[in-house]
Short mmCIF file of C-alpha atoms in Angstrom, two decimals:
data_model
loop_
_atom_site.label_atom_id
_atom_site.label_comp_id
_atom_site.label_asym_id
_atom_site.label_seq_id
_atom_site.Cartn_x
_atom_site.Cartn_y
_atom_site.Cartn_z
CA MET A 1 16.60 4.24 -0.48
CA ALA A 2 14.90 6.44 -3.04
CA ASP A 3 13.18 3.34 -4.59
CA ALA A 4 11.83 2.56 -1.34
CA GLY A 5 10.47 6.05 -0.57
CA ILE A 6 8.39 5.82 -3.72
CA ALA A 7 7.02 2.43 -2.79
CA VAL A 8 6.12 3.63 0.51
CA SER A 9 4.24 6.72 -1.06
CA GLN A 10 2.24 4.64 -3.63
CA LYS A 11 1.42 2.08 -0.80
CA GLU A 12 -0.15 4.96 1.58
CA GLU A 13 -2.19 6.09 -1.59
CA ALA A 14 -5.12 3.56 -0.48
CA GLY A 15 -5.12 5.67 2.70
CA THR A 16 -6.81 4.72 6.13
CA LEU A 17 -10.33 3.31 6.53
CA THR A 18 -12.35 4.22 9.43
CA ARG A 19 -15.60 3.89 11.20
CA ALA A 20 -17.33 6.05 8.84
CA ASP A 21 -16.14 4.13 5.85
CA LEU A 22 -17.54 0.75 7.44
CA ALA A 23 -20.65 2.45 8.29
CA ASP A 24 -20.84 3.37 4.52
CA VAL A 25 -20.12 -0.41 3.57
CA VAL A 26 -23.24 -1.26 6.10
CA HIS A 27 -25.49 1.63 4.28
CA ALA A 28 -24.90 0.42 0.86
CA LYS A 29 -25.28 -3.41 1.63
CA LEU A 30 -28.83 -2.91 3.79
CA GLY A 31 -29.98 0.42 2.90
CA LEU A 32 -30.11 1.28 6.82
CA SER A 33 -29.98 4.92 7.65
CA ARG A 34 -26.38 6.35 8.23
CA ALA A 35 -26.98 6.66 11.98
CA GLU A 36 -28.19 2.97 12.26
CA SER A 37 -25.38 1.86 9.85
CA ALA A 38 -22.66 3.57 12.27
CA THR A 39 -24.67 2.06 15.19
CA LEU A 40 -24.54 -1.56 13.50
CA VAL A 41 -20.39 -0.97 13.19
CA GLU A 42 -20.19 0.12 16.73
CA ARG A 43 -22.18 -2.76 18.05
CA ILE A 44 -19.96 -5.44 16.13
CA LEU A 45 -17.02 -3.76 17.84
CA PHE A 46 -18.74 -3.55 21.13
CA HIS A 47 -19.32 -7.45 21.29
CA MET A 48 -15.83 -8.01 20.24
CA CYS A 49 -14.49 -5.86 22.74
CA HIS A 50 -16.68 -7.20 25.50
CA SER A 51 -15.83 -10.63 24.79
CA LEU A 52 -12.12 -9.98 24.99
CA SER A 53 -12.39 -8.04 28.27
CA GLU A 54 -14.46 -11.16 29.61
CA GLY A 55 -11.45 -12.87 28.89
CA GLU A 56 -12.59 -14.80 25.69
CA ASN A 57 -10.75 -15.10 22.58
CA VAL A 58 -12.74 -13.85 19.26
CA LYS A 59 -12.47 -16.03 15.98
CA ILE A 60 -13.69 -14.79 13.16
CA SER A 61 -13.36 -17.46 10.22
CA GLY A 62 -11.98 -16.38 7.01
CA PHE A 63 -10.50 -13.28 8.63
CA GLY A 64 -8.61 -14.12 11.96
CA SER A 65 -8.52 -14.39 15.48
CA PHE A 66 -8.26 -11.95 18.37
CA ILE A 67 -5.90 -14.11 21.19
CA LEU A 68 -5.22 -13.10 24.47
CA ARG A 69 -2.10 -13.95 26.56
CA ASP A 70 -1.09 -13.61 29.77
CA LYS A 71 2.38 -12.09 30.41
CA GLY A 72 4.07 -12.96 33.45
CA GLU A 73 6.01 -10.14 35.65
CA ARG A 74 9.43 -9.17 34.35
CA ILE A 75 11.89 -6.66 34.97
CA GLY A 76 12.02 -3.82 32.38
CA ARG A 77 14.28 -0.65 32.06
CA ASN A 78 13.61 2.69 31.23
CA PRO A 79 15.43 3.19 28.17
CA LYS A 80 16.18 6.93 29.15
CA THR A 81 17.44 6.58 32.57
CA GLY A 82 18.49 3.11 32.71
CA VAL A 83 16.50 2.53 35.93
CA GLU A 84 15.05 -1.12 36.27
CA VAL A 85 11.34 -0.99 36.92
CA PRO A 86 9.20 -4.27 37.60
CA ILE A 87 6.52 -4.79 34.70
CA ALA A 88 3.36 -6.30 36.19
CA PRO A 89 1.85 -9.47 35.03
CA ARG A 90 -0.77 -8.31 32.47
CA ARG A 91 -3.07 -9.75 29.68
CA VAL A 92 -2.38 -8.66 26.01
CA MET A 93 -4.15 -9.49 22.66
CA THR A 94 -2.74 -10.39 19.70
CA PHE A 95 -4.27 -10.91 16.07
CA ARG A 96 -3.59 -13.97 14.20
CA ALA A 97 -4.71 -13.40 10.45
CA SER A 98 -6.39 -16.21 8.59
CA GLN A 99 -4.46 -18.04 5.72
CA ILE A 100 -7.16 -16.29 3.40
CA MET A 101 -6.23 -12.78 4.55
CA ARG A 102 -2.45 -13.91 4.76
CA ASP A 103 -2.66 -14.85 0.82
CA LYS A 104 -4.57 -11.88 -0.19
CA ILE A 105 -2.21 -9.31 1.49
CA ALA A 106 1.01 -11.16 0.57
CA GLY A 107 0.10 -10.35 -3.11
CA MET B 1 -16.67 -15.94 20.55
CA ILE B 2 -16.93 -17.07 16.92
CA ARG B 3 -18.38 -15.59 13.70
CA SER B 4 -21.70 -17.06 14.01
CA GLU B 5 -22.01 -16.05 17.73
CA LEU B 6 -21.26 -12.42 16.62
CA VAL B 7 -24.12 -12.61 13.83
CA GLN B 8 -26.62 -13.92 16.58
CA LYS B 9 -25.71 -10.79 18.91
CA ILE B 10 -26.20 -8.47 16.19
CA CYS B 11 -29.69 -10.15 15.36
CA HIS B 12 -30.68 -9.52 18.72
CA ASP B 13 -29.61 -6.01 18.49
CA PHE B 14 -31.45 -5.42 15.18
CA PRO B 15 -34.41 -7.41 15.13
CA ASP B 16 -35.77 -6.16 12.03
CA LEU B 17 -32.94 -7.53 10.09
CA THR B 18 -33.04 -11.15 8.99
CA GLN B 19 -30.28 -13.34 9.93
CA ARG B 20 -29.16 -13.57 6.09
CA GLU B 21 -28.87 -9.70 6.17
CA VAL B 22 -26.64 -9.77 9.12
CA GLU B 23 -24.65 -12.49 7.70
CA GLY B 24 -24.13 -10.66 4.67
CA VAL B 25 -23.09 -7.39 6.43
CA VAL B 26 -20.72 -8.89 8.70
CA SER B 27 -18.87 -10.43 5.87
CA ALA B 28 -19.09 -7.36 3.97
CA LEU B 29 -17.37 -5.54 6.92
CA PHE B 30 -14.52 -7.87 7.52
CA ASP B 31 -14.06 -8.36 3.84
CA SER B 32 -13.64 -4.43 3.39
CA ILE B 33 -11.08 -4.66 6.18
CA THR B 34 -8.92 -7.44 4.27
CA ASP B 35 -9.40 -5.34 1.11
CA GLN B 36 -8.16 -2.44 2.35
CA LEU B 37 -5.07 -4.00 3.50
CA ALA B 38 -4.51 -5.95 0.46
CA GLU B 39 -4.29 -2.43 -1.68
CA GLY B 40 -1.75 -1.48 0.97
CA GLY B 41 -3.85 1.15 3.28
CA ARG B 42 -4.65 0.75 6.98
CA VAL B 43 -7.60 0.14 8.96
CA GLU B 44 -7.91 2.46 12.03
CA LEU B 45 -10.67 1.61 14.39
CA ARG B 46 -10.15 4.03 17.78
CA GLY B 47 -10.62 2.38 21.04
CA PHE B 48 -10.26 -1.14 19.18
CA GLY B 49 -7.14 -0.98 17.40
CA ALA B 50 -5.67 -0.66 14.00
CA PHE B 51 -4.64 -3.05 10.96
CA SER B 52 -1.80 -2.29 8.96
CA THR B 53 0.61 -4.76 6.80
CA ARG B 54 4.28 -5.06 7.04
CA GLN B 55 7.08 -5.93 4.51
CA ARG B 56 8.95 -9.01 5.26
CA ASP B 57 12.17 -9.23 3.30
CA ALA B 58 13.07 -12.45 1.31
CA ARG B 59 14.89 -15.05 3.47
CA VAL B 60 16.13 -18.53 3.25
CA GLY B 61 13.64 -20.73 5.08
CA ARG B 62 14.64 -24.36 5.88
CA ASN B 63 12.32 -27.24 5.50
CA PRO B 64 11.73 -28.41 9.00
CA ARG B 65 11.35 -32.09 8.21
CA THR B 66 14.38 -32.25 5.75
CA GLY B 67 16.59 -29.54 6.90
CA GLU B 68 16.54 -28.48 3.40
CA PRO B 69 17.06 -24.74 2.63
CA VAL B 70 14.25 -23.18 0.74
CA ASP B 71 13.71 -19.52 -0.76
CA VAL B 72 10.97 -17.61 0.93
CA ALA B 73 9.96 -14.67 -1.24
CA ALA B 74 9.45 -11.17 0.11
CA LYS B 75 6.07 -10.51 1.14
CA ARG B 76 3.76 -8.32 3.11
CA VAL B 77 1.98 -9.69 6.30
CA PRO B 78 -0.87 -8.46 8.01
CA TYR B 79 -0.41 -6.46 11.51
CA PHE B 80 -2.88 -5.36 14.21
CA LYS B 81 -2.03 -3.10 17.08
CA PRO B 82 -4.71 -2.82 19.93
CA GLY B 83 -5.68 0.51 20.86
CA LYS B 84 -4.90 2.24 24.20
CA GLU B 85 -8.34 1.67 25.34
CA MET B 86 -8.70 -2.09 24.68
CA ARG B 87 -5.14 -2.44 26.15
CA GLU B 88 -6.42 -1.17 29.42
CA ARG B 89 -9.66 -2.72 29.04
CA LEU B 90 -8.03 -6.15 28.97
CA ASN B 91 -6.48 -5.38 32.31
CA LEU B 92 -9.27 -4.13 34.49
CA GLY B 93 -9.00 -6.08 37.85
CA ALA B 94 -11.31 -9.00 38.47
CA SER B 95 -12.06 -10.01 35.00
CA ALA B 96 -8.66 -10.06 33.85
CA ASN B 97 -7.79 -13.08 35.98
CA ASP B 98 -10.84 -15.03 37.06
CA ASP B 99 -11.87 -17.67 34.50
#
């Protein structure tokens, strides 16, 4: 268990990448201003969100696919009270990583 | 939408950039997400979702054709959790079911 804990903390050293870091990537690559770089990152996310919210899957070759799935209604249960509640049909989004990404991450 | 369509849309948003520049920057962005995950980190994009990795233990799999057992090594796999805002947007009335 102690070993696992150490492994986890080493893994966490890489930290979390955010929009700001992605904007830095754009800034370094194209030399756009910080503000424009941030806008470009935002526009990419906007177009991805937009397609998905219109019911369209998004496939980025070499990276992966964001796939929409429609779930039927089912009976759920409040885990605290045990009361059964119907869960309405809904659309969910899943990500399927490309083989290239899987290979890089499997290590 | 596929990658090339995304590139077209960004070209339209940024008329001063060449298609080549946009292709380069789109690749660089997705690559930096992959690299971050490969280094064991996470990527959090508020409103969209978060990418992380999960550990899978070694297991004994089976060749589906021959039924022969094969050892599958432990590995890390990519994982994506959609953000709350995104999950809600997917279910906004009309556009959720009409196509």
